[in-house]
Tab-separated table of C-alpha atoms and ligand atoms in Angstrom:
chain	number	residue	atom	x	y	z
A	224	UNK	CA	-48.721	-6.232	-29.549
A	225	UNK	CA	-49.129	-8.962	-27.041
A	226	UNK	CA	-52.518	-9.456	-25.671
A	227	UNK	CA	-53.045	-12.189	-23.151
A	228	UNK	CA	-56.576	-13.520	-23.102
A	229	UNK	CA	-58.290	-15.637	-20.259
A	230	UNK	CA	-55.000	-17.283	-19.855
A	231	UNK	CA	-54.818	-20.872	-17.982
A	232	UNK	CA	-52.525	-23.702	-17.568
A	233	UNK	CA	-51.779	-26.668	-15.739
A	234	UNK	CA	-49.689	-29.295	-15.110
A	235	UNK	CA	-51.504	-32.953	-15.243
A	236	UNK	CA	-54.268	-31.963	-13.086
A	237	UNK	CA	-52.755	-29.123	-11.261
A	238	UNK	CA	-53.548	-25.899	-12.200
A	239	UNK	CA	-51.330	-23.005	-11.548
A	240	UNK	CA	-52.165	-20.232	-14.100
A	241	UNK	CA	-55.861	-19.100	-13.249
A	242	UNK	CA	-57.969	-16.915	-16.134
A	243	UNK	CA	-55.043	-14.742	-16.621
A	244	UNK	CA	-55.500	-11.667	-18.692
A	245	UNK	CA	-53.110	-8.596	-19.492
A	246	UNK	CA	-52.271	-6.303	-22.419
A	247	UNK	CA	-48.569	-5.635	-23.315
A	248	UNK	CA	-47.654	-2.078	-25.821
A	249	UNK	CA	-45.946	-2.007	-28.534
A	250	UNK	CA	-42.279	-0.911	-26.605
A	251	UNK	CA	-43.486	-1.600	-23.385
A	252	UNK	CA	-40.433	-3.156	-20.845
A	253	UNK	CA	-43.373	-4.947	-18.971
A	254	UNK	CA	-42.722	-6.862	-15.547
A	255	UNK	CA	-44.137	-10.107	-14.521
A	256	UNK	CA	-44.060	-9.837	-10.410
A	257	UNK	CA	-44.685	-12.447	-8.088
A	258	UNK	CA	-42.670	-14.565	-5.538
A	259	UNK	CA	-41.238	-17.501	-5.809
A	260	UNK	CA	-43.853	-20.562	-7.781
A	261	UNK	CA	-46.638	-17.596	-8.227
A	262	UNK	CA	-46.681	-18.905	-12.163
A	263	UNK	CA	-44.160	-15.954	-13.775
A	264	UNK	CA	-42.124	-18.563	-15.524
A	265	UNK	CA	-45.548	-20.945	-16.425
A	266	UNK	CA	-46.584	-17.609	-18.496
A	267	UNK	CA	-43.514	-17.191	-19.667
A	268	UNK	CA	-43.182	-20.671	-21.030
A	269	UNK	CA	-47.465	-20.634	-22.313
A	270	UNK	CA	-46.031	-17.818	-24.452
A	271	UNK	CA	-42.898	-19.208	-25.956
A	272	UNK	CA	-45.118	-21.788	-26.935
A	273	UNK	CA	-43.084	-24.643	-24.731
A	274	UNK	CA	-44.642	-27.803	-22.999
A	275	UNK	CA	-45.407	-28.319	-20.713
A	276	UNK	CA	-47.567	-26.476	-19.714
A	277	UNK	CA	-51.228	-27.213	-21.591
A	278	UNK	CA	-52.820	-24.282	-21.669
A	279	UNK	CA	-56.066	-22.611	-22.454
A	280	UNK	CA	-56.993	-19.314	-23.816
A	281	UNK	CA	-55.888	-16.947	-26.529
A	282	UNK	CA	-52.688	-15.290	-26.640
A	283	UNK	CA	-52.843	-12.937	-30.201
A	284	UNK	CA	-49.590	-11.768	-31.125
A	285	UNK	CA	-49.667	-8.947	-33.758
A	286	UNK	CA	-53.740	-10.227	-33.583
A	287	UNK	CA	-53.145	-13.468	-34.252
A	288	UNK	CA	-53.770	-16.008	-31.934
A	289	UNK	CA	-50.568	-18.201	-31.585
A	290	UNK	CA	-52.030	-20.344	-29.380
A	291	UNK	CA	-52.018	-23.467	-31.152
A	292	UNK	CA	-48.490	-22.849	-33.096
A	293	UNK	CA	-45.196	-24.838	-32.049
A	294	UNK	CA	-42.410	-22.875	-30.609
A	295	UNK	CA	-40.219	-22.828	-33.460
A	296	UNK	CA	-42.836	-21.015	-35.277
A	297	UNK	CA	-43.511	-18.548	-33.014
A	298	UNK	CA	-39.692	-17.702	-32.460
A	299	UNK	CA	-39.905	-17.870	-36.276
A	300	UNK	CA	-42.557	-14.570	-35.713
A	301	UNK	CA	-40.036	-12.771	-33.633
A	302	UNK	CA	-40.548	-13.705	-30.006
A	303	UNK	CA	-37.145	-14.869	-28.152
A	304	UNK	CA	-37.176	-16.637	-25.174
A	305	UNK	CA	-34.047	-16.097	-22.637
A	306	UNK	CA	-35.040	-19.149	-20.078
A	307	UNK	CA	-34.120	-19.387	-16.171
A	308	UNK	CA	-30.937	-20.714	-16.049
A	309	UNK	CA	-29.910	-20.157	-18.962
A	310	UNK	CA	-29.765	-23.295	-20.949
A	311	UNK	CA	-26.745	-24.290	-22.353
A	312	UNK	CA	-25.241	-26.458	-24.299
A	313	UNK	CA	-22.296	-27.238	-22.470
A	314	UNK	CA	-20.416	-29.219	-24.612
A	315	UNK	CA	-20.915	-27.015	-27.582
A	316	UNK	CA	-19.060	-23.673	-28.450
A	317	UNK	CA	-20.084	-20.656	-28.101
A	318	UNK	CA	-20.748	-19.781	-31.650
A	319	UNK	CA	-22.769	-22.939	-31.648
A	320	UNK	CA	-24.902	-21.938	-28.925
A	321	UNK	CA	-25.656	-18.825	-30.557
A	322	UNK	CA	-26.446	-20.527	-33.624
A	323	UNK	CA	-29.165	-22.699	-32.013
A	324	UNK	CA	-31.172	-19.389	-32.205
A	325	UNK	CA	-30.947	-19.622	-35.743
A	326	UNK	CA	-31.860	-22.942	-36.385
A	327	UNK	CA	-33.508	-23.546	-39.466
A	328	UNK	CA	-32.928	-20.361	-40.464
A	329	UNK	CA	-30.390	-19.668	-44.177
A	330	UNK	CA	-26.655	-19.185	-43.919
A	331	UNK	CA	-27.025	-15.769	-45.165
A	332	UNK	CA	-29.421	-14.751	-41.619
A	333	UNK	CA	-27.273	-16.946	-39.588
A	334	UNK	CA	-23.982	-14.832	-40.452
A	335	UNK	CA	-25.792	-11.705	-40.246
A	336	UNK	CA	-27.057	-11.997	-36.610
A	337	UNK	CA	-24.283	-13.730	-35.346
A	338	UNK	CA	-22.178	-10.975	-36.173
A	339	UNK	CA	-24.543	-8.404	-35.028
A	340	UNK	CA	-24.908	-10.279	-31.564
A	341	UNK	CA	-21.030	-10.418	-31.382
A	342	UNK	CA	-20.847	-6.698	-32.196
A	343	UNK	CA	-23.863	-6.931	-28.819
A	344	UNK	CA	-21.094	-8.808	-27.010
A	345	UNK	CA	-17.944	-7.938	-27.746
A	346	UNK	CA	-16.887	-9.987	-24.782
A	347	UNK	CA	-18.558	-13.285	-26.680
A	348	UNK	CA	-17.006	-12.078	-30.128
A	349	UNK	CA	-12.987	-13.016	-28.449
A	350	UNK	CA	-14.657	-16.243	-27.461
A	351	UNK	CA	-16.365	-18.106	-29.867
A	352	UNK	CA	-14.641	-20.792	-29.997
A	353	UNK	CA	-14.813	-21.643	-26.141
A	354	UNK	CA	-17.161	-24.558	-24.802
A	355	UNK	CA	-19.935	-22.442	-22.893
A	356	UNK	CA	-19.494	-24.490	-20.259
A	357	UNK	CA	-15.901	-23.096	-19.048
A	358	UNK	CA	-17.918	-19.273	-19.204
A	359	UNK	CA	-18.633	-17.128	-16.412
A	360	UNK	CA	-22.193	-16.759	-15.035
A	361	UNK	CA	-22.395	-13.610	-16.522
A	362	UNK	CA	-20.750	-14.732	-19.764
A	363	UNK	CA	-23.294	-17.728	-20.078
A	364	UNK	CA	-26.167	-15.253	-19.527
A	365	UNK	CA	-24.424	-12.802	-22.582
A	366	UNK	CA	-24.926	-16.322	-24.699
A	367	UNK	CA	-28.672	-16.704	-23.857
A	368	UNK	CA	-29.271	-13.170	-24.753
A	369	UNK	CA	-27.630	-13.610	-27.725
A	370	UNK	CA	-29.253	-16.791	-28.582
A	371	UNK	CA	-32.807	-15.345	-28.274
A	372	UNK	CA	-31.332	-12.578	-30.185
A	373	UNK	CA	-30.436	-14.274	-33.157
A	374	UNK	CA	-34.060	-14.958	-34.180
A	375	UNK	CA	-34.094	-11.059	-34.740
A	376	UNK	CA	-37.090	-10.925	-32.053
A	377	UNK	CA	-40.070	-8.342	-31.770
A	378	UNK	CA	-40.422	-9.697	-28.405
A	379	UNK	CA	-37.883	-10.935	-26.151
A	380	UNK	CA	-39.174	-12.807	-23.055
A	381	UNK	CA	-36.955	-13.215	-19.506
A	382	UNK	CA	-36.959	-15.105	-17.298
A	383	UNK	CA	-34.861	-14.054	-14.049
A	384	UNK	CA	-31.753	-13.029	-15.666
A	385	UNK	CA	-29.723	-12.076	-12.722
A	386	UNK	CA	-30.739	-15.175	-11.015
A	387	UNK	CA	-27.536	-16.844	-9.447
A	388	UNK	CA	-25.290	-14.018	-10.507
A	389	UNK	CA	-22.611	-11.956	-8.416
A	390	UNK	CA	-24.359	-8.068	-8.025
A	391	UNK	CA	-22.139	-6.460	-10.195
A	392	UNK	CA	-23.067	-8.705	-13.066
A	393	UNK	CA	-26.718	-8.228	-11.691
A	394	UNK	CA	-26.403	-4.607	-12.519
A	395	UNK	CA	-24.558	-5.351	-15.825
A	396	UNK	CA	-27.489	-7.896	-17.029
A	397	UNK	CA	-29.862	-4.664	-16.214
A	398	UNK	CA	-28.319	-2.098	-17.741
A	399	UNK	CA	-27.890	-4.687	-20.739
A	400	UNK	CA	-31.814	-4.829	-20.715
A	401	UNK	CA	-32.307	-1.015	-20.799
A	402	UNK	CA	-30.028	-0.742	-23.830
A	403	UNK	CA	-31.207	-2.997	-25.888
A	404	UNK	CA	-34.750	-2.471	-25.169
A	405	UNK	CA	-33.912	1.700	-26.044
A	406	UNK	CA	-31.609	0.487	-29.125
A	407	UNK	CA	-34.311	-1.718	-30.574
A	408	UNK	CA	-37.163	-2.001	-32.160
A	409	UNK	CA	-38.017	-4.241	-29.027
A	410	UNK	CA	-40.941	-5.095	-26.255
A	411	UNK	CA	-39.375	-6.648	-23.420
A	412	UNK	CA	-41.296	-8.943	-21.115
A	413	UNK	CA	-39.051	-9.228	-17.731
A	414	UNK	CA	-40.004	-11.924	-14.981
A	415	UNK	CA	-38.101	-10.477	-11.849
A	416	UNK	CA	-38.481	-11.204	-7.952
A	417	UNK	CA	-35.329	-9.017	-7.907
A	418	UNK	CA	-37.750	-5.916	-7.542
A	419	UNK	CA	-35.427	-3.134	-6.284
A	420	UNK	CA	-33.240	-3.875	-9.529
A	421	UNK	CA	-36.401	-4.443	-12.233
A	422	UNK	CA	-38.304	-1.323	-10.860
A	423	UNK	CA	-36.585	0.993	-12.757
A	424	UNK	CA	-36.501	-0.578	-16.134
A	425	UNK	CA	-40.348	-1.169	-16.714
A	426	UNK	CA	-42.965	0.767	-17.968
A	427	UNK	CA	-45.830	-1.125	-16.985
A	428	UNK	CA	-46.309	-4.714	-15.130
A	429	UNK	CA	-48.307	-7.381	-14.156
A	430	UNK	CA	-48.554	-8.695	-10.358
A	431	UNK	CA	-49.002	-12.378	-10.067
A	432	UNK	CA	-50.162	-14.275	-7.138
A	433	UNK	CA	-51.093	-17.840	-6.548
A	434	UNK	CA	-51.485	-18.030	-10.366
A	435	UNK	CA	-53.648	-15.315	-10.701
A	436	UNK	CA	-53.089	-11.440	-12.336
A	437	UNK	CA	-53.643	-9.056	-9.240
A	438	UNK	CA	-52.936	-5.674	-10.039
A	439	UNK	CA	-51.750	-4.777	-14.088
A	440	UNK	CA	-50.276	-1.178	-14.698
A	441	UNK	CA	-48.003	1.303	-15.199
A	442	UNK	CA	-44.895	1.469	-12.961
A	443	UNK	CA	-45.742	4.200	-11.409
A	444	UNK	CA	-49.487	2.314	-10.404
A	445	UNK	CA	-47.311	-0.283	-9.377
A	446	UNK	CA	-45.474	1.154	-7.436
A	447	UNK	CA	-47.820	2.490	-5.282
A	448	UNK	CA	-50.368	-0.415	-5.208
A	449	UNK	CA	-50.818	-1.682	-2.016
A	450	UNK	CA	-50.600	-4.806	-3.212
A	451	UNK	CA	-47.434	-4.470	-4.590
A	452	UNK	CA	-46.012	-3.296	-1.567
A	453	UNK	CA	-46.956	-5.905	0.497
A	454	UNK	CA	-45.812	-8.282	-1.712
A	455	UNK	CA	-42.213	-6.627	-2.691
A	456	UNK	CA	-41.629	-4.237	-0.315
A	457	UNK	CA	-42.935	-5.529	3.245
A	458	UNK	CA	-45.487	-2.183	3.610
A	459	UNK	CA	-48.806	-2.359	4.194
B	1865	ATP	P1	-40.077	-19.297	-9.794
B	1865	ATP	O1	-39.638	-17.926	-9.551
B	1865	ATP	O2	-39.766	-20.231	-8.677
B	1865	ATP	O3	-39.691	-19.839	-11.133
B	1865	ATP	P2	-42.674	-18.861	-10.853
B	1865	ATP	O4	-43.554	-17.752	-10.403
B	1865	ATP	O5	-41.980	-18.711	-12.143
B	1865	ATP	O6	-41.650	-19.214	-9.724
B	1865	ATP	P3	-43.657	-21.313	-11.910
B	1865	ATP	O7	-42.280	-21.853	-12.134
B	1865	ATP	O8	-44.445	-20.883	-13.067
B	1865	ATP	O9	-43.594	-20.136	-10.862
B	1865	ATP	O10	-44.447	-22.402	-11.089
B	1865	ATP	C1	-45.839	-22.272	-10.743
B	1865	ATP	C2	-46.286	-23.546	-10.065
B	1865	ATP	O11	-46.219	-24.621	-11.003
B	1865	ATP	C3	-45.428	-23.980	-8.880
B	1865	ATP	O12	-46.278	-24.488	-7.889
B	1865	ATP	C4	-44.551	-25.067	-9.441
B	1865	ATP	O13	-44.222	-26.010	-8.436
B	1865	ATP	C5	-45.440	-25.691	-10.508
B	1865	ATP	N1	-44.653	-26.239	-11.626
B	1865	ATP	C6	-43.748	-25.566	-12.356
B	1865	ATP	N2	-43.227	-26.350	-13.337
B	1865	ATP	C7	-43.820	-27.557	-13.209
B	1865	ATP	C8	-43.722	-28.809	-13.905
B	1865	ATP	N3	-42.931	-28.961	-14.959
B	1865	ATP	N4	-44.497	-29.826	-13.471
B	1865	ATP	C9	-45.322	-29.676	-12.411
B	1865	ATP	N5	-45.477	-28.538	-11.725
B	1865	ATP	C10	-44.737	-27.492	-12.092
């Protein structure tokens, strides 16, 4: 579905993606791995299509290369971005917020998703009306899922969603993952350091270091990869 290509990408004259190639499966729940500035979210961003970064390569989506295309039209071919931190507009309502997924898109496909992202989040549907600034951490994160979800997405890319949250609504974001990844017709791409709490979920993964792909596979591979170890785990 998703076939990264010789992937690079910089900032000015810093590079931090090198020649980055993977393949992600129709269904797959597939982890980007890597500590802290390895490049996860730089990927992340190269394939929603936002700048910066420039970047090189070919990304084919459904076989075509989207390389070139704005990020409106790529959400526009079903990939949804949930980004670190979440994003929000503040000042704006919750039902607003959500409709910012929709943008551009006809009344009739803005009232259908919003209500099937409020049936998502019932906890969202008794608040729509709120300013998503006065939400929870874990309520703001329920908005950027349901933003992203709004474009009625093939793929749905994200980017350390329990970042900054308390552990309960760490496990809550996860389990929110697995559901809607088994519920939909959706491939997941999941950047995570939080390995111990991502492990589970995927079905294959990609191990970035220093910008570069390391070791691609399933989980199982992963798992027992050296190279994973070392870098999640502490083992040699
Ligand atoms: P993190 O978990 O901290 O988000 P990451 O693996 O997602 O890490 P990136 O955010 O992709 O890493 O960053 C990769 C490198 O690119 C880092 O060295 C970072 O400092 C640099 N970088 C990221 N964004 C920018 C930017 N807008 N301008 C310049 N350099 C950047």
């Amino acid at each position: 579905m998703l076939s990264i290509q010789e992937l690079s990408a910089r900032y000015g004259d810093s590079v931090v993606v090198h020649d980055v190639s993977f393949e992600i499966e129709e269904g797959d729940l597939f982890g980007i791995l890597g500590s802290n500035g390895a490049g996860k979210t730089t990927i992340l961003r190269a394939i929603a299509g936002l700048h910066p970064p420039a970047v090189t390569g070919r990304i084919l989506f459904g076989g075509q290369d989207i390389l070139g295309l704005p990020a409106h039209k790529r959400a526009g071919m079903g990939i949804g971005l949930v980004p670190e931190g979440r994003r929000m507009f503040a000042s704006l309502s919750v039902r607003d917020n959500l409709l910012m997924g929709a943008y551009g898109r006809g009344k009739e496909w803005q009232s259908r998703n919003l209500a099937r992202v409020l049936e998502v989040f019932p906890e969202l549907a008794e608040r729509t009306a709120q300013l998503a600034g006065s939400l929870s951490g874990g309520q703001q994160q329920m908005v950027a899922f349901g933003r992203a979800l709004m474009c009625e997405p093939r793929l749905l890319l994200l980017d350390e969603p329990s970042l900054g949250l308390a552990p309960v609504v760490v496990q809550r974001i996860f389990d929110l993952i697995a559901e809607l990844h088994r519920a939909g017709d959706l491939t997941v791409v999941l950047v995570e350091q939080n390995a111990a709490e991502a492990f589970p979920l995927l079905t294959r993964g990609t191990l970035i270091e220093r910008g570069r792909a390391v070791f691609t596979g399933t989980r199982h591979e992963l798992e027992t990869s050296p190279l994973v170890g070392r870098a999640y785990f502490g083992t040699v």
